[in-house]
mmCIF file of C-alpha atoms in Angstrom:
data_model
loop_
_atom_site.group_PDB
_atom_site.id
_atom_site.type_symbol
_atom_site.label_atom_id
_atom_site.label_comp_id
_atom_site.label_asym_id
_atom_site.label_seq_id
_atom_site.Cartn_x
_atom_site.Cartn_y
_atom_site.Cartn_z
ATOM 1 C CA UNK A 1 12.692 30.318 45.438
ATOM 2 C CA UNK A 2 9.752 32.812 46.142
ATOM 3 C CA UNK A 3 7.354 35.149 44.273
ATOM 4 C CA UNK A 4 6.212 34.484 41.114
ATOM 5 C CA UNK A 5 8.719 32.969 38.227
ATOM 6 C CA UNK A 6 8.672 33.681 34.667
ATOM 7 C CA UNK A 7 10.324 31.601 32.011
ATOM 8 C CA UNK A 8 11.728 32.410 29.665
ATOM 9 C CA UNK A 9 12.111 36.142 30.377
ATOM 10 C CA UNK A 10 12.511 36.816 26.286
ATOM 11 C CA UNK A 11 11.062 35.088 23.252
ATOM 12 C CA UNK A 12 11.493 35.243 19.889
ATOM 13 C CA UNK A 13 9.032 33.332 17.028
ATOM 14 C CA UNK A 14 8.224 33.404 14.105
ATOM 15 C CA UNK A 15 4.730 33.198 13.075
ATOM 16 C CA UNK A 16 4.196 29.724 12.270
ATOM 17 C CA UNK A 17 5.678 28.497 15.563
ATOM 18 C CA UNK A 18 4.869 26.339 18.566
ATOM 19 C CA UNK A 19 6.059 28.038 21.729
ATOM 20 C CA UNK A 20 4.500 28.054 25.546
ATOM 21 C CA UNK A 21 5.523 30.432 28.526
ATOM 22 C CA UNK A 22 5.759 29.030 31.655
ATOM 23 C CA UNK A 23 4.868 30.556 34.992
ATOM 24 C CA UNK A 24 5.262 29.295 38.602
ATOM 25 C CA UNK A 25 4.309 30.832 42.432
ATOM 26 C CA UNK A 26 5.269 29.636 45.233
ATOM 27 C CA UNK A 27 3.194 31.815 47.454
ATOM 28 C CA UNK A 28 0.608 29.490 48.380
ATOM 29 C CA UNK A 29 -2.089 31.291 46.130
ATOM 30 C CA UNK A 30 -5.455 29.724 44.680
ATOM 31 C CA UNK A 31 -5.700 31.999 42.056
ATOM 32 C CA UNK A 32 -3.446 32.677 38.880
ATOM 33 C CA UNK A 33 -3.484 35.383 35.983
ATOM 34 C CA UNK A 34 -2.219 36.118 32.737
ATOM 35 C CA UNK A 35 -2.151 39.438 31.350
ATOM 36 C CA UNK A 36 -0.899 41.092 28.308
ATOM 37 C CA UNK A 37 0.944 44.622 28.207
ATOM 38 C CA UNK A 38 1.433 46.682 24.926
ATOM 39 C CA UNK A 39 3.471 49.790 24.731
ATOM 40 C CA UNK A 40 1.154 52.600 25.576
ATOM 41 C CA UNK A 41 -1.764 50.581 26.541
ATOM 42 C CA UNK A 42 -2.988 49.843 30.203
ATOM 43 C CA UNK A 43 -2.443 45.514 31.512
ATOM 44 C CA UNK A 44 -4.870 43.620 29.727
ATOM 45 C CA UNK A 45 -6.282 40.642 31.626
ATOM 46 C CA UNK A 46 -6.458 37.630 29.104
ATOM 47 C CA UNK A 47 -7.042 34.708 31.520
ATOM 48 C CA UNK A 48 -7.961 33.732 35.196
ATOM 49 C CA UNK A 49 -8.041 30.762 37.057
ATOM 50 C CA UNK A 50 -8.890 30.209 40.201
ATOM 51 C CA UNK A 51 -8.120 26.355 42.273
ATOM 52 C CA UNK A 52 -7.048 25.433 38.863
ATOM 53 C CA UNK A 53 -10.242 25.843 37.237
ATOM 54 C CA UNK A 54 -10.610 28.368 34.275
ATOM 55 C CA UNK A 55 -12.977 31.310 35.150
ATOM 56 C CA UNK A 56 -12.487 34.023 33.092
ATOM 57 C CA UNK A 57 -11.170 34.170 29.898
ATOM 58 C CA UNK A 58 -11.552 37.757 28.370
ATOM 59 C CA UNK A 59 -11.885 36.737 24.451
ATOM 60 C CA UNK A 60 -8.797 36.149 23.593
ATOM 61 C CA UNK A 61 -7.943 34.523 20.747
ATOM 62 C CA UNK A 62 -7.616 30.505 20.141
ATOM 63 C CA UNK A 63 -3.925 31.121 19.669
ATOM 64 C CA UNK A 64 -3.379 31.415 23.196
ATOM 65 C CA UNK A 65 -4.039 28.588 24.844
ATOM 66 C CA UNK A 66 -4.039 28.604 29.067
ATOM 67 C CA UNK A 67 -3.569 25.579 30.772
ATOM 68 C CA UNK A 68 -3.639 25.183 34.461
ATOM 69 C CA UNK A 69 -2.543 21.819 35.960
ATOM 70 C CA UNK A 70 -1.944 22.666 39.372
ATOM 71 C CA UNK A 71 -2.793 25.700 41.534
ATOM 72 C CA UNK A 72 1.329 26.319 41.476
ATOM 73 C CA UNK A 73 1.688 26.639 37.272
ATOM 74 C CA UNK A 74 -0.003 28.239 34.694
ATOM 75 C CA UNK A 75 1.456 27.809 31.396
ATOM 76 C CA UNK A 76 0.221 30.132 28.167
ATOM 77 C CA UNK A 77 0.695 28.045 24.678
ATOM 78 C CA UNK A 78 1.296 30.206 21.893
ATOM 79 C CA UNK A 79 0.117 28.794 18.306
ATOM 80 C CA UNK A 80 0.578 30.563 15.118
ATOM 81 C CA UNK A 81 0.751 34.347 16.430
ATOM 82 C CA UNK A 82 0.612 37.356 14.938
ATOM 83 C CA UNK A 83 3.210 40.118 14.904
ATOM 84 C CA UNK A 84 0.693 42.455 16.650
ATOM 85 C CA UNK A 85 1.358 39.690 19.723
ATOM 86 C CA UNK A 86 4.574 40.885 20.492
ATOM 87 C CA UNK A 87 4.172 42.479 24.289
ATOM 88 C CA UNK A 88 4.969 41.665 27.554
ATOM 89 C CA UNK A 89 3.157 38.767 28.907
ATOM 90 C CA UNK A 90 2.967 38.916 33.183
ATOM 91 C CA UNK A 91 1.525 36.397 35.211
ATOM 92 C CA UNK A 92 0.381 37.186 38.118
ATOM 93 C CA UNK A 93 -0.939 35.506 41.890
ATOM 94 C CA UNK A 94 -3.478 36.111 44.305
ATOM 95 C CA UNK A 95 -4.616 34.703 47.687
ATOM 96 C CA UNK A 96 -8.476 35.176 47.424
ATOM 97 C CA UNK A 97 -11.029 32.619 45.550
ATOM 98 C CA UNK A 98 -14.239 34.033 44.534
ATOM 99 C CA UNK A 99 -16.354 37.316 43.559
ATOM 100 C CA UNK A 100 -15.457 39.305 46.538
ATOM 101 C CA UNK A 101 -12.089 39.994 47.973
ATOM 102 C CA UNK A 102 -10.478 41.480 50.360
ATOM 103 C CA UNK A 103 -7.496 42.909 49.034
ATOM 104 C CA UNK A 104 -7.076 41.513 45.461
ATOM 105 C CA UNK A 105 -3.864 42.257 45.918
ATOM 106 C CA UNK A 106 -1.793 40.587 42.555
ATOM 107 C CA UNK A 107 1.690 39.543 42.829
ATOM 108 C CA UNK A 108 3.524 39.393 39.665
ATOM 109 C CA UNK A 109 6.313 37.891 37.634
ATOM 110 C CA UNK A 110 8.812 39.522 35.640
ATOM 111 C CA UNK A 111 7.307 38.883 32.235
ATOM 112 C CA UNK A 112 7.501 37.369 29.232
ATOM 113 C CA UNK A 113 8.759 39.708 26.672
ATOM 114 C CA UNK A 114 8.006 38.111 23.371
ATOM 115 C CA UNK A 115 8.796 38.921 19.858
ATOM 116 C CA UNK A 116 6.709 37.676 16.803
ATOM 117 C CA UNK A 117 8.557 38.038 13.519
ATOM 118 C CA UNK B 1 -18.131 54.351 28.925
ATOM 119 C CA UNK B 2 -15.820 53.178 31.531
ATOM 120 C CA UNK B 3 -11.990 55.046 32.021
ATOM 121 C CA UNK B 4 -9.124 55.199 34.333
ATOM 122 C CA UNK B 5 -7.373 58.317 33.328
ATOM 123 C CA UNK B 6 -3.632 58.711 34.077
ATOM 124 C CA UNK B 7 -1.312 61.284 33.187
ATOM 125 C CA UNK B 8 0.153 59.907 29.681
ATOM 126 C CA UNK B 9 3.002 62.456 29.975
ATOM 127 C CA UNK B 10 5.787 61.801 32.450
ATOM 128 C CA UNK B 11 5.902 63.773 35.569
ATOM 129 C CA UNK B 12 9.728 65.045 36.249
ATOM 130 C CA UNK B 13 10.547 66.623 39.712
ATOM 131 C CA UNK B 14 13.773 67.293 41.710
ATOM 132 C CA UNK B 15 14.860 64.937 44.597
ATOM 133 C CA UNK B 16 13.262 65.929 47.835
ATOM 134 C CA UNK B 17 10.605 67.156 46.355
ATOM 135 C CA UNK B 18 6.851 65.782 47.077
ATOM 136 C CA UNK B 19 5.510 63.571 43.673
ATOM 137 C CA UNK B 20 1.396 63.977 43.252
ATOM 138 C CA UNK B 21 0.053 61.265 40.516
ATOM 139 C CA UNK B 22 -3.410 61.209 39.508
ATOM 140 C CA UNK B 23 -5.672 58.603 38.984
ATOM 141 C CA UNK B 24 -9.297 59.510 37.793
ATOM 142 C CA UNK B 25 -11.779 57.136 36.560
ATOM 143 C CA UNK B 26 -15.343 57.465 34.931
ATOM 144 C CA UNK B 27 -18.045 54.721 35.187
ATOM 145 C CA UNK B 28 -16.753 52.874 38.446
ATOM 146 C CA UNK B 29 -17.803 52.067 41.516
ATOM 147 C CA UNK B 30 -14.533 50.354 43.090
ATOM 148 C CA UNK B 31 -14.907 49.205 46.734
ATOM 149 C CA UNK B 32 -11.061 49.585 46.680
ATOM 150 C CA UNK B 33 -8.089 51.143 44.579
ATOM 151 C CA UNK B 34 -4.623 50.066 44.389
ATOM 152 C CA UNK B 35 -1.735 51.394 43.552
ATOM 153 C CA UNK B 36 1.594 49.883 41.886
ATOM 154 C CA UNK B 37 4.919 50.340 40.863
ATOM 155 C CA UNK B 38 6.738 49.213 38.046
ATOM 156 C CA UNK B 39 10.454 49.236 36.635
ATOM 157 C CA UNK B 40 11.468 48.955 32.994
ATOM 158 C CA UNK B 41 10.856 45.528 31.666
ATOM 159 C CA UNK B 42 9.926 44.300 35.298
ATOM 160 C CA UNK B 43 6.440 42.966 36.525
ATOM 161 C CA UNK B 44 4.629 45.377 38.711
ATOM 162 C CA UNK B 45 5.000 45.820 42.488
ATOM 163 C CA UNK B 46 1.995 46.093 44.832
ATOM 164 C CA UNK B 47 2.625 49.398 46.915
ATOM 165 C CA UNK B 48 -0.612 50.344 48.426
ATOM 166 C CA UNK B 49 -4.357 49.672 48.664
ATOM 167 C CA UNK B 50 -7.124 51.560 49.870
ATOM 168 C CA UNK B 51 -10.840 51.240 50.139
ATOM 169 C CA UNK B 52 -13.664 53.642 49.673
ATOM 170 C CA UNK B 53 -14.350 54.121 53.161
ATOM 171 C CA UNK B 54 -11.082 55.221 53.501
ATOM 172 C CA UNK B 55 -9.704 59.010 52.893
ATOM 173 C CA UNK B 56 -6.223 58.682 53.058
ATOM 174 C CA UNK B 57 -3.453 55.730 53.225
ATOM 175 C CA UNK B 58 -0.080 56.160 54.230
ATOM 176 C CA UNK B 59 2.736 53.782 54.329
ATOM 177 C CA UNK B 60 6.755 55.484 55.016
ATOM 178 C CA UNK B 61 6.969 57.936 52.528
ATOM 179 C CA UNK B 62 4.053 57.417 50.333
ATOM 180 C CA UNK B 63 0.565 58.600 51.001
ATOM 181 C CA UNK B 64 -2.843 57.813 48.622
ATOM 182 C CA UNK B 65 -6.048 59.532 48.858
ATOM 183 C CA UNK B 66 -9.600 58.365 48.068
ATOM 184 C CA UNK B 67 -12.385 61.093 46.940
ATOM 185 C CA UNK B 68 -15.517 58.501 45.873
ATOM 186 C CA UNK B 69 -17.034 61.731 44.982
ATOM 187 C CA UNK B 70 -14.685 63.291 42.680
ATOM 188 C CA UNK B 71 -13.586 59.700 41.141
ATOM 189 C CA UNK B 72 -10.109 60.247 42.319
ATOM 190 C CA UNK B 73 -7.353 59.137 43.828
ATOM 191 C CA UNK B 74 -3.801 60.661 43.952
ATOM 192 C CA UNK B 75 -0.779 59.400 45.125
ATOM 193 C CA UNK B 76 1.928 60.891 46.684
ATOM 194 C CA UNK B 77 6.342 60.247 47.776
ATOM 195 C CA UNK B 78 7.233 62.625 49.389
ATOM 196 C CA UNK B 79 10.614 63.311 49.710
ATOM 197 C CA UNK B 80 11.100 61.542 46.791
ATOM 198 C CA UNK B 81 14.297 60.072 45.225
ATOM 199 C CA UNK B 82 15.883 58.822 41.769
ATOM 200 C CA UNK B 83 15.196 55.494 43.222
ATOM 201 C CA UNK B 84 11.687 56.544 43.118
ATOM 202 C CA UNK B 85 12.242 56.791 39.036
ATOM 203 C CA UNK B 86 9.268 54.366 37.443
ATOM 204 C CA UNK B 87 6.132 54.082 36.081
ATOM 205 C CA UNK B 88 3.262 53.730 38.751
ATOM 206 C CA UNK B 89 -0.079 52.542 37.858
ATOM 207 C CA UNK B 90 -3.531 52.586 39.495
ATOM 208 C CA UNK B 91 -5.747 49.725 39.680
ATOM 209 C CA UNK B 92 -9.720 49.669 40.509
ATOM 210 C CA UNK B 93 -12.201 47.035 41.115
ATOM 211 C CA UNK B 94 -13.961 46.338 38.021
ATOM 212 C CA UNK B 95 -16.559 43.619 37.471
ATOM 213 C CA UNK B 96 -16.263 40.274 37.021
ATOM 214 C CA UNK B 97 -14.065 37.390 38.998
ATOM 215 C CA UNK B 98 -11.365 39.552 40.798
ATOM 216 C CA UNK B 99 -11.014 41.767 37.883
ATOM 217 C CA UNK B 100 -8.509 44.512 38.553
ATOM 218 C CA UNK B 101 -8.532 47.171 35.696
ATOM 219 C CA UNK B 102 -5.569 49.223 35.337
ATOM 220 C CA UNK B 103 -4.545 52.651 33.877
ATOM 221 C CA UNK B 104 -1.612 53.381 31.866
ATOM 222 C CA UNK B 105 0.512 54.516 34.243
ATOM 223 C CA UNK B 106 2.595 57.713 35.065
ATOM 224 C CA UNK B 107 6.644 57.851 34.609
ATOM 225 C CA UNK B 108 8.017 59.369 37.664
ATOM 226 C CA UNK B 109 11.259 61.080 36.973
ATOM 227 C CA UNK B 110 13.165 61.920 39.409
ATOM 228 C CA UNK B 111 16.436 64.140 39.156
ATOM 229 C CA UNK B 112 19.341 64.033 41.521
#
């Protein structure tokens, strides 16, 4: 396998569910990304962690939960959403640790699309 | 307060025809801008980067442009075809740990 993979590619909840997203590169990259995309409304960048290590989370709420055990997963747990939380969630890769970069190039999966009833 | 502007509405042109999308931002100062395509219900595709010491990018068929001073960048297929049909977005250096911010993206539609 290569790129980024996404599973699974569609979701359906209800609210008072327990559900988690998985996402897997096999690219070699230190640094992985979720973001969120709403109809209408540019890629929002929820989490980012870099040689497994969380370092940027942009206030998201405790319903999503990131975890990161190894620089080649990234898993998003989903606790109790909200029907407002129905989007596409992409993960994404990158090759470059730290503040500056020289491309910041992201490669991403094919998404998440999830449904909260 | 900071924006990346993209045409909301979608752009339709005929096949051979050259595409321009805009990208205009307020309250940046990328070092680099990137450009990337995406399909319905498919992740985005990295197409094209370029920095702000660079004017003008080109890579087969698709050229972007750079003006630091206008806050611009446009993008361009020339030749274009309805396999060129998809959203493309723009993506700047913001601030913060690799932070790429995006815009909403312009539908290319392109008629046979």
């Amino acid at each position: 396998e290569t790129g980024v993979t996404q599973t699974p590619r569609h979701l359906v909840m209800g609210m008072t569910n327990k559900k988690s997203l998985k996402c897997e590169q096999h690219l070699g990259h230190n640094a992985m990304y979720w973001y969120k995309q709403s109809a209408k409304k540019p890629l929002e960048l929820m989490f980012v962690y870099s040689l497994e290590e969380r370092v940027e989370n942009n206030s998201v709420p405790s319903r999503f939960s990131p975890e990161c055990p190894n620089s080649s997963h990234l898993f998003l747990h989903l606790h109790t959403l909200q029907p407002e939380d129905s989007a596409l969630y992409l993960c994404a890769s990158s090759q470059v640790v730290g503040a500056t970069s020289n491309t910041g190039e992201l490669f991403f999966g094919e998404g998440s699309r999830l449904t909260v009833l | 307060s900071q924006k990346i502007e993209q045409n909301s509405e979608a752009l339709n042109i005929q096949e051979g025809k050259t595409a321009t999308l805009t990208c205009n931002y307020t309250n940046y100062s990328p070092a680099y801008l990137q450009w990337y395509r995406q399909d319905p219900g498919r992740g985005p595709v990295f197409l094209l980067l370029i920095r702000e010491n660079e004017k003008e990018k080109r890579k087969e068929r698709l050229k972007v442009t750079f003006d630091t001073t206008l806050k611009q960048s446009l993008f361009h297929i020339t030749a274009s075809q309805p396999a060129d049909s998809a959203t493309y977005l723009c993506a700047l250096e913001g601030t913060g740990f690799q932070k790429l911010v995006f815009g909403t993206g312009t539908r290319l539609l392109v008629s046979p």
